[in-house]
XYZ file of C-alpha atoms in Angstrom:
557
model
C 0.000 0.000 0.000
C 1.504 3.329 -1.102
C 1.500 6.489 0.952
C -0.365 9.365 -0.778
C 2.452 11.880 -0.174
C 5.346 9.554 -0.947
C 8.026 11.148 -3.140
C 8.033 10.136 -6.775
C 11.383 8.716 -7.874
C 12.187 9.316 -11.529
C 14.684 7.212 -13.381
C 17.362 9.108 -15.329
C 15.771 8.013 -18.589
C 12.450 9.565 -17.620
C 14.037 12.669 -16.090
C 15.903 13.411 -19.317
C 12.907 12.838 -21.568
C 12.575 15.864 -23.795
C 16.173 16.944 -23.184
C 18.001 17.229 -26.493
C 21.375 18.405 -25.199
C 24.277 16.416 -23.839
C 23.908 15.907 -20.080
C 26.468 14.153 -17.934
C 28.735 12.976 -20.743
C 31.306 14.547 -23.017
C 30.210 14.439 -26.663
C 32.513 13.808 -29.584
C 34.269 17.006 -30.611
C 37.327 18.083 -32.555
C 40.741 17.287 -31.125
C 42.204 20.050 -28.992
C 45.240 21.668 -30.615
C 46.429 24.352 -28.244
C 49.661 24.712 -30.163
C 47.764 25.538 -33.360
C 45.668 28.170 -31.594
C 48.825 29.625 -30.048
C 50.521 29.752 -33.450
C 47.543 31.572 -34.995
C 47.492 34.050 -32.101
C 51.223 34.757 -32.255
C 51.343 35.143 -36.037
C 48.392 37.532 -36.306
C 49.111 39.496 -33.141
C 52.745 39.893 -34.180
C 51.825 40.821 -37.738
C 49.290 43.459 -36.735
C 51.643 44.872 -34.103
C 54.509 45.111 -36.606
C 52.333 46.799 -39.220
C 50.615 48.971 -36.591
C 53.932 50.262 -35.265
C 54.741 51.478 -38.764
C 51.244 52.906 -39.248
C 51.078 54.730 -35.909
C 54.675 55.682 -35.114
C 56.006 56.334 -38.633
C 52.879 57.288 -40.579
C 51.120 59.039 -37.628
C 47.770 57.449 -38.462
C 46.113 57.177 -35.055
C 42.714 58.166 -33.691
C 42.425 60.617 -30.803
C 39.807 58.430 -29.141
C 42.480 55.748 -28.949
C 44.944 58.154 -27.306
C 42.272 59.172 -24.793
C 41.560 55.589 -23.709
C 45.224 54.667 -23.467
C 45.971 57.767 -21.417
C 43.244 56.674 -19.020
C 44.854 53.248 -18.837
C 48.162 54.954 -18.022
C 46.480 57.055 -15.325
C 45.158 53.918 -13.636
C 48.757 53.027 -12.720
C 50.775 56.256 -12.803
C 48.510 59.193 -12.007
C 48.978 61.230 -8.806
C 47.329 59.405 -7.117
C 46.739 56.280 -9.224
C 43.000 55.757 -9.648
C 40.860 53.036 -11.167
C 38.182 55.710 -11.662
C 40.338 57.121 -14.465
C 38.570 54.726 -16.841
C 35.507 57.014 -16.653
C 31.947 56.372 -17.725
C 31.800 57.717 -21.271
C 33.509 54.657 -22.783
C 32.402 51.082 -22.061
C 34.570 50.257 -19.022
C 36.275 47.156 -20.369
C 37.333 49.011 -23.522
C 39.870 50.734 -21.250
C 40.283 48.263 -18.405
C 41.248 45.313 -20.611
C 44.194 47.256 -22.085
C 45.244 48.752 -18.736
C 47.842 45.996 -18.051
C 49.678 47.107 -21.194
C 50.156 50.569 -19.670
C 52.172 49.345 -16.706
C 55.295 50.477 -18.555
C 55.642 54.256 -18.903
C 58.208 53.919 -21.673
C 55.991 51.550 -23.664
C 53.122 54.037 -23.452
C 55.272 57.023 -24.337
C 56.804 55.293 -27.354
C 53.296 54.684 -28.753
C 54.133 50.980 -29.070
C 51.198 50.466 -26.733
C 48.774 51.766 -29.373
C 48.957 48.948 -31.973
C 49.417 46.309 -29.270
C 46.108 47.322 -27.649
C 44.165 46.178 -30.716
C 46.507 43.539 -32.170
C 46.084 41.261 -29.151
C 42.299 41.141 -29.550
C 42.490 40.778 -33.327
C 44.738 37.775 -32.703
C 42.114 36.276 -30.385
C 39.487 36.847 -33.072
C 41.556 34.888 -35.595
C 41.939 32.038 -33.091
C 38.134 31.846 -32.813
C 37.815 31.769 -36.610
C 40.415 29.006 -36.870
C 38.503 26.898 -34.345
C 35.278 27.366 -36.301
C 37.067 26.370 -39.514
C 38.297 23.197 -37.823
C 34.782 22.344 -36.608
C 33.568 22.860 -40.167
C 35.965 20.079 -41.260
C 37.922 22.415 -43.550
C 41.370 21.106 -44.437
C 44.460 22.889 -43.115
C 45.639 24.568 -46.366
C 42.211 26.101 -46.928
C 41.985 27.158 -43.264
C 45.243 29.030 -43.637
C 44.027 30.607 -46.871
C 40.781 31.812 -45.253
C 42.603 33.293 -42.274
C 45.188 35.072 -44.418
C 42.596 36.414 -46.849
C 40.388 37.653 -44.028
C 43.339 39.013 -42.042
C 44.569 41.000 -45.052
C 41.243 42.787 -45.586
C 42.045 46.521 -45.293
C 39.245 47.201 -42.800
C 40.470 44.365 -40.608
C 44.069 45.559 -40.875
C 43.217 49.171 -40.013
C 41.195 48.414 -36.907
C 43.437 45.543 -35.813
C 46.627 47.622 -35.953
C 45.653 51.209 -35.058
C 44.714 50.663 -31.409
C 40.977 51.199 -31.979
C 38.635 49.631 -29.431
C 36.427 47.786 -31.903
C 38.328 44.506 -31.907
C 38.124 44.367 -28.119
C 34.380 43.694 -28.166
C 34.443 41.983 -31.556
C 36.883 39.362 -30.227
C 34.429 38.315 -27.515
C 31.370 38.457 -29.782
C 33.084 36.188 -32.333
C 34.194 33.890 -29.502
C 30.594 33.723 -28.262
C 29.221 32.925 -31.716
C 31.980 30.335 -32.138
C 30.870 28.726 -28.874
C 27.270 28.571 -30.139
C 28.663 27.074 -33.351
C 30.297 24.350 -31.214
C 27.102 23.878 -29.194
C 25.022 23.236 -32.307
C 27.581 20.737 -33.617
C 28.132 18.827 -30.363
C 24.899 19.459 -28.371
C 27.205 20.149 -25.403
C 25.491 22.634 -23.095
C 28.863 23.791 -21.740
C 29.383 25.804 -24.874
C 26.203 27.778 -24.188
C 27.657 28.795 -20.831
C 30.949 29.771 -22.493
C 29.008 31.912 -24.967
C 27.152 33.578 -22.113
C 30.400 34.445 -20.335
C 31.929 35.802 -23.549
C 28.898 38.016 -24.145
C 29.089 39.342 -20.569
C 32.596 40.617 -21.301
C 31.686 41.881 -24.761
C 28.730 43.874 -23.431
C 30.984 45.978 -21.183
C 33.596 46.386 -23.919
C 31.116 47.583 -26.555
C 27.462 48.239 -25.839
C 26.363 47.290 -29.356
C 27.282 43.717 -28.380
C 23.970 43.613 -26.530
C 22.145 43.421 -29.872
C 23.851 40.138 -30.740
C 23.440 38.919 -27.177
C 19.663 39.321 -27.483
C 19.639 37.647 -30.886
C 21.843 34.873 -29.457
C 19.355 34.211 -26.649
C 16.542 34.027 -29.195
C 18.661 31.699 -31.322
C 19.203 29.268 -28.446
C 15.526 29.176 -27.531
C 14.407 28.858 -31.138
C 16.827 26.040 -31.971
C 15.973 24.046 -28.850
C 12.254 24.412 -29.488
C 12.678 23.264 -33.090
C 14.662 20.221 -31.933
C 11.793 19.163 -29.674
C 13.160 20.268 -26.318
C 10.639 20.717 -23.529
C 9.946 24.070 -21.916
C 12.062 23.377 -18.846
C 15.195 22.774 -20.892
C 14.588 25.792 -23.102
C 14.020 28.056 -20.127
C 16.980 26.722 -18.138
C 19.394 26.961 -21.049
C 18.402 30.491 -22.041
C 18.539 31.678 -18.420
C 21.966 30.083 -17.962
C 23.175 31.795 -21.130
C 21.731 35.199 -20.233
C 22.544 35.324 -16.508
C 26.185 36.569 -16.720
C 25.369 39.418 -19.109
C 22.229 40.463 -17.232
C 24.231 40.470 -14.007
C 27.104 42.664 -15.278
C 24.711 45.118 -16.940
C 22.676 45.373 -13.738
C 25.867 45.936 -11.756
C 27.096 48.625 -14.168
C 23.681 50.308 -14.020
C 23.905 50.318 -10.215
C 27.368 51.918 -10.376
C 25.998 54.645 -12.638
C 23.154 55.258 -10.197
C 25.462 55.466 -7.171
C 28.199 57.583 -8.737
C 26.376 59.638 -11.374
C 22.815 59.547 -9.932
C 21.582 58.402 -13.335
C 21.220 54.627 -13.759
C 21.288 54.713 -17.559
C 24.074 57.259 -18.014
C 26.122 54.429 -19.508
C 23.757 54.658 -22.490
C 22.783 58.329 -22.655
C 26.236 59.746 -21.807
C 28.241 57.199 -23.767
C 30.770 58.413 -26.309
C 28.749 56.448 -28.887
C 25.452 58.124 -28.008
C 23.892 61.053 -29.814
C 24.652 64.458 -28.335
C 22.535 66.487 -30.726
C 19.352 64.468 -30.744
C 20.216 62.483 -33.829
C 20.564 63.327 -37.501
C 17.270 64.530 -38.901
C 18.756 65.349 -42.287
C 19.156 61.697 -43.322
C 15.993 60.424 -44.978
C 14.824 56.834 -45.279
C 15.929 56.721 -48.907
C 19.372 58.028 -47.951
C 19.634 55.473 -45.163
C 18.779 52.646 -47.536
C 21.326 53.882 -50.044
C 23.974 54.336 -47.324
C 23.292 50.819 -46.026
C 23.690 49.454 -49.536
C 26.976 51.320 -49.962
C 28.217 50.078 -46.610
C 27.643 46.455 -47.608
C 28.659 46.884 -51.247
C 32.010 48.529 -50.521
C 32.851 47.326 -47.023
C 31.538 43.736 -46.931
C 30.440 42.606 -50.425
C 30.704 38.984 -49.302
C 27.468 39.485 -47.337
C 25.548 40.039 -50.577
C 26.098 36.377 -51.435
C 26.192 34.823 -47.971
C 22.953 36.262 -46.576
C 20.575 34.810 -49.206
C 22.548 31.551 -49.170
C 22.043 31.232 -45.404
C 18.325 31.947 -45.689
C 17.908 29.446 -48.535
C 19.879 26.769 -46.674
C 17.908 27.430 -43.517
C 14.491 26.980 -45.138
C 15.244 24.482 -47.912
C 17.272 22.068 -45.795
C 15.729 22.703 -42.386
C 19.080 24.038 -41.179
C 18.156 26.092 -38.110
C 21.657 27.351 -37.399
C 22.054 28.666 -40.949
C 18.780 30.550 -40.622
C 19.810 32.120 -37.319
C 23.221 33.083 -38.671
C 21.296 34.834 -41.422
C 19.362 36.723 -38.751
C 22.626 37.760 -37.048
C 24.093 38.899 -40.359
C 20.928 40.824 -41.239
C 21.051 42.443 -37.796
C 24.610 43.632 -38.362
C 23.540 45.150 -41.696
C 20.501 46.943 -40.281
C 22.069 48.098 -37.001
C 23.891 51.242 -38.319
C 20.783 52.561 -40.074
C 18.644 51.670 -37.060
C 20.907 53.698 -34.759
C 20.482 56.718 -37.011
C 16.730 56.248 -37.413
C 16.302 56.036 -33.630
C 18.582 59.060 -33.153
C 21.073 57.124 -31.067
C 24.213 58.319 -32.826
C 25.829 61.431 -34.245
C 28.192 59.376 -36.418
C 26.067 57.878 -39.167
C 26.931 54.909 -41.341
C 30.682 54.996 -40.653
C 32.686 52.610 -42.789
C 33.903 50.815 -39.661
C 30.324 49.481 -39.288
C 31.098 47.176 -42.216
C 33.596 45.286 -40.039
C 30.989 43.270 -38.045
C 29.077 42.677 -41.282
C 32.198 41.220 -42.885
C 32.984 38.982 -39.912
C 29.426 37.662 -39.606
C 29.435 36.995 -43.355
C 32.601 34.915 -42.972
C 31.077 32.959 -40.068
C 28.019 32.318 -42.230
C 30.185 31.180 -45.130
C 32.082 28.774 -42.845
C 28.784 27.236 -41.756
C 27.660 26.959 -45.374
C 30.876 25.077 -46.118
C 30.182 22.668 -43.265
C 26.601 22.195 -44.435
C 27.679 21.511 -48.026
C 28.979 17.998 -47.184
C 30.794 16.931 -50.378
C 30.906 20.536 -51.555
C 32.850 21.643 -48.479
C 36.090 22.294 -50.359
C 34.365 24.143 -53.194
C 32.452 26.475 -50.870
C 35.618 27.209 -48.877
C 37.577 27.923 -52.050
C 34.861 30.341 -53.153
C 35.060 32.017 -49.728
C 38.812 32.508 -50.143
C 38.277 33.889 -53.648
C 35.600 36.305 -52.429
C 37.814 37.546 -49.606
C 40.772 38.043 -51.947
C 38.707 39.974 -54.496
C 37.291 42.220 -51.778
C 40.759 43.366 -50.631
C 41.509 45.798 -53.512
C 37.798 46.623 -53.821
C 37.463 47.787 -50.214
C 40.891 49.433 -50.223
C 39.913 51.603 -53.177
C 36.597 52.514 -51.527
C 38.406 53.647 -48.378
C 39.922 56.552 -50.284
C 36.622 58.241 -51.081
C 33.917 56.695 -48.850
C 31.652 59.435 -47.533
C 31.344 58.432 -43.867
C 34.639 57.424 -42.307
C 37.308 58.064 -39.690
C 40.896 57.295 -40.716
C 40.212 55.047 -43.693
C 41.398 57.566 -46.309
C 44.542 58.353 -44.299
C 45.262 54.651 -43.946
C 44.862 54.142 -47.691
C 47.113 57.138 -48.423
C 49.812 55.886 -46.044
C 49.812 52.409 -47.601
C 49.689 53.757 -51.159
C 52.410 56.393 -50.822
C 54.487 55.263 -47.860
C 54.501 58.877 -46.665
C 53.644 60.201 -43.220
C 50.094 61.516 -42.924
C 51.043 64.179 -40.379
C 48.941 67.265 -41.158
C 46.730 65.510 -43.726
C 42.978 65.940 -43.556
C 40.404 63.180 -43.443
C 37.334 63.307 -45.663
C 35.379 64.880 -42.793
C 37.957 67.628 -42.323
C 39.845 66.396 -39.238
C 43.610 66.917 -39.159
C 45.661 63.750 -38.782
C 48.846 63.536 -36.753
C 50.418 63.918 -33.333
C 53.342 66.285 -33.910
C 51.795 68.965 -31.654
C 51.255 66.453 -28.867
C 54.754 65.026 -29.232
C 56.472 68.424 -29.224
C 54.603 69.621 -26.143
C 55.215 66.341 -24.328
C 58.947 66.527 -25.060
C 59.151 70.090 -23.769
C 57.335 69.207 -20.541
C 59.535 66.186 -19.901
C 62.678 68.268 -20.389
C 61.585 71.252 -18.297
C 59.033 70.172 -15.658
C 59.779 67.718 -12.845
C 57.427 68.605 -9.985
C 54.395 66.353 -9.613
C 50.907 67.864 -10.062
C 52.390 71.188 -11.161
C 50.529 71.552 -14.481
C 46.792 72.220 -14.363
C 45.010 70.759 -17.368
C 41.703 69.365 -18.587
C 42.687 65.770 -19.297
C 39.530 65.305 -21.372
C 41.189 67.480 -24.020
C 44.959 67.187 -23.451
C 45.164 63.409 -23.084
C 47.490 63.106 -26.077
C 50.169 65.240 -24.429
C 49.782 63.400 -21.115
C 50.118 60.000 -22.781
C 53.236 60.983 -24.717
C 54.954 62.239 -21.584
C 54.339 58.914 -19.882
C 54.064 61.026 -16.724
C 50.420 61.775 -15.879
C 51.608 62.464 -12.330
C 53.076 65.772 -13.551
C 49.559 67.061 -14.178
C 46.833 68.300 -11.845
C 43.950 66.816 -13.833
C 40.251 66.252 -13.284
C 40.785 62.675 -12.146
C 43.252 63.506 -9.336
C 40.783 64.774 -6.737
C 37.552 64.969 -8.781
C 36.036 67.951 -10.586
C 35.259 69.991 -7.477
C 38.847 70.491 -6.237
C 40.029 70.818 -9.832
C 37.638 73.722 -10.471
C 38.811 75.367 -7.260
C 42.402 75.112 -8.500
C 41.335 76.569 -11.845
C 39.873 79.616 -10.066
C 42.942 80.108 -7.825
C 45.755 78.476 -9.809
C 48.747 80.108 -8.091
C 47.873 78.373 -4.826
C 48.102 74.931 -6.426
C 50.213 74.822 -9.588
C 52.966 76.510 -11.597
C 51.678 76.014 -15.144
C 48.487 75.528 -17.119
C 48.228 73.454 -20.282
C 45.375 74.579 -22.552
C 44.005 73.532 -25.927
C 44.157 76.284 -28.550
C 41.179 75.146 -30.580
C 38.810 73.217 -28.351
C 35.525 74.579 -27.058
C 35.338 71.486 -24.871
C 38.436 72.426 -22.834
C 37.208 73.903 -19.544
C 40.455 75.808 -19.005
C 40.379 77.248 -22.510
C 36.822 78.449 -21.916
C 37.810 79.990 -18.595
C 41.026 81.545 -19.956
C 40.358 82.212 -23.659
C 43.088 84.848 -23.938
C 45.633 82.509 -22.398
C 44.581 79.770 -24.839
C 45.188 82.252 -27.651
C 48.553 83.207 -26.128
C 47.543 86.846 -25.632
C 47.049 87.100 -21.856
C 49.768 89.430 -20.538
C 49.419 88.090 -16.989
C 49.899 84.458 -18.058
C 53.096 84.371 -20.137
C 53.448 81.646 -22.767
C 56.205 79.188 -21.925
C 55.798 76.959 -24.980
C 53.205 76.543 -27.689
C 52.352 74.263 -30.583
C 49.556 74.381 -33.112
C 47.120 72.664 -30.739
C 48.374 73.508 -27.234
C 49.700 76.348 -25.099
C 51.682 75.995 -21.873
C 51.478 79.145 -19.748
C 53.207 80.035 -16.489
C 51.131 81.069 -13.497
C 52.733 83.946 -11.526
C 52.705 84.032 -7.739
C 49.416 85.251 -6.312
C 47.473 84.978 -9.578
C 43.705 84.428 -9.091
C 40.938 84.480 -11.617
C 38.522 87.363 -10.934
C 35.016 85.992 -10.301
C 33.447 89.238 -11.547
C 34.769 88.557 -15.044
C 33.871 84.884 -15.100
C 32.820 83.649 -18.508
C 29.196 82.540 -18.130
C 29.759 79.757 -20.638
C 32.743 78.303 -18.838
C 30.844 75.703 -16.850
C 32.255 77.037 -13.554
C 30.455 78.644 -10.633
C 31.965 81.461 -8.636
C-alpha cells in the first residue's frame, strides 16, 4: 500500500525525456590543438603589431579616441594618485580596463608601441576563434590558412586591428561567443552555451552594441531548442543560464551609474557612442537605404552572397543554425541605419560598421561550407576567392567613402608610404600627433614637480600619454572635478603652469582663460606653444577674478 504523499522517484531516462542536449557525458568534438591556436594568435598578433607600429609611429595614423583611452589606462597606474576611476563612464569600461595591463610600462606608453598592441592582441584572439570554427567545419588545413590570411589582409580588418581602436576588443568576444554557439550546435554540449554567455558578458561591457547580438543569441538558443523538440524546462533553463552573466554585469554597471552619477542609464545616454545632438534629422529613409547598400557593397560585399545563401539553406534544408546566422548577419547590416533612425548616434553609417558585417558573413560562409557535405572544399575555395577579391575593392573605396574616420589616411599611407602628419580626413579632421609630441617633449625636459601643471585631461590626453608622466599634471581625475575647479579659479595656490588647448571649445580651461589659450594674456606668459596647445606660467598670487567669469565656462563662482 503506497502512501499518498510519498516522493516520486524518476529514473534518469524519464528525467531526461525531452532533453536534447548532452547531459552528464562529453560528446565527440574536434581534437584540442592548443599549439595551433597559439601559433595563430602569435602570427596575427605579431603581424598586426609590426604593421601597426609602422602605421602609428612612422605614418602618424592614429585616432584621438584611442589616445584618450590609453591615457586613461596609463592614469590607472601612474597618475597622482593612481586611480581606477580614471577609466571614466563615457567609454564602455572594459574598452579601457582590458588594455590597462599594457600601460604598466611608462616607456611603452610614451613610445606609442602600446597603441597597436592594444588592438593587435584582440584581433589575434578573433583569428583564433575563426580558426577553431574552420576546424569544426571540417575544412582542411591549407584552406583554413588561406581563409585566415585572406580575411586578415582585408584593409578594414588591418586598419582596426593595428591602429589601437577599441572595436576589436568587443568583436573578439562576440566572435568567440558565436563560435561557442557554433560548437554547441555541432556537439549538443550545453557547456558551450555557458561559455558563450560568459563571452557576451565581457563583450557587453567592452562595446554596448554587443547587446544586440546577445539578445539575438538568446533568441537563437531558444528557437533552436524548441525546433529540436526540447521541452519548456530545458529551453528556459538553457536560455537563463546563457543570459545570466550578461544580465548580471549590466545590472551591476547600471547600479554603479546610479550610485556615482545619480543616473542609472548614463552608460547609455552619456556614452561616447550616443547622440549628443538628438540624432541626424537630415538623413531620410531613402538616404539610409542607399547608405546601407553602400556600406555592404564597398565594405563587406561577401554578405551580398552569404545572406541569401544562409536563408535558402535554412528553409530548404531545415538548417536552423544557418537561418539564425542569417538573422545575425541581417542584424549587423541593419544596425547602423537603425541607430540613425532612432537618433542614437551622431556618427552615421561609418565605414567601420562594415567590419561586423564582414565577420558575420565569414562565419556564415564557414557554416555553409560545413553544411555543403561533399561541396565543403568548393564552398571554402569560393570564400577565399571572395575575400581576396574584396581586398583591392574595399581598399579603393576607403579613399573616397563618404562616412569614415581614418580610412582615407590609412589608404594614403599604404599607397604612398609617406607620413600623414597634417593631412585631412574626408570629414575635415587633421591627422597627426606632432603637436602632442612636441609639447610632451618640452614638458619632460623642463618640468619635474608632480601635479604642477593644471590641465583638462579630457582634451589634453594626447600630451599626457606621450609624456608617460600623468603624475606631472593636476587633472580632473586627481581629486575629482570639485577640487580641480577650485584650483582653476585660484591656480597660483596649487600649480605653476596651465596646459590649454588652442582650438577646443570642450576644454574647460580654454573656456575659462580664452586669452591665455590664444597666447595673448599678458598676466599668463606663454612658456611653450604648438599648433594645438599652449603651456602658460602662473605667476605668484594669480587668481581668476570671479566678476569677469565667462558665463559659458561651466564654472560657478
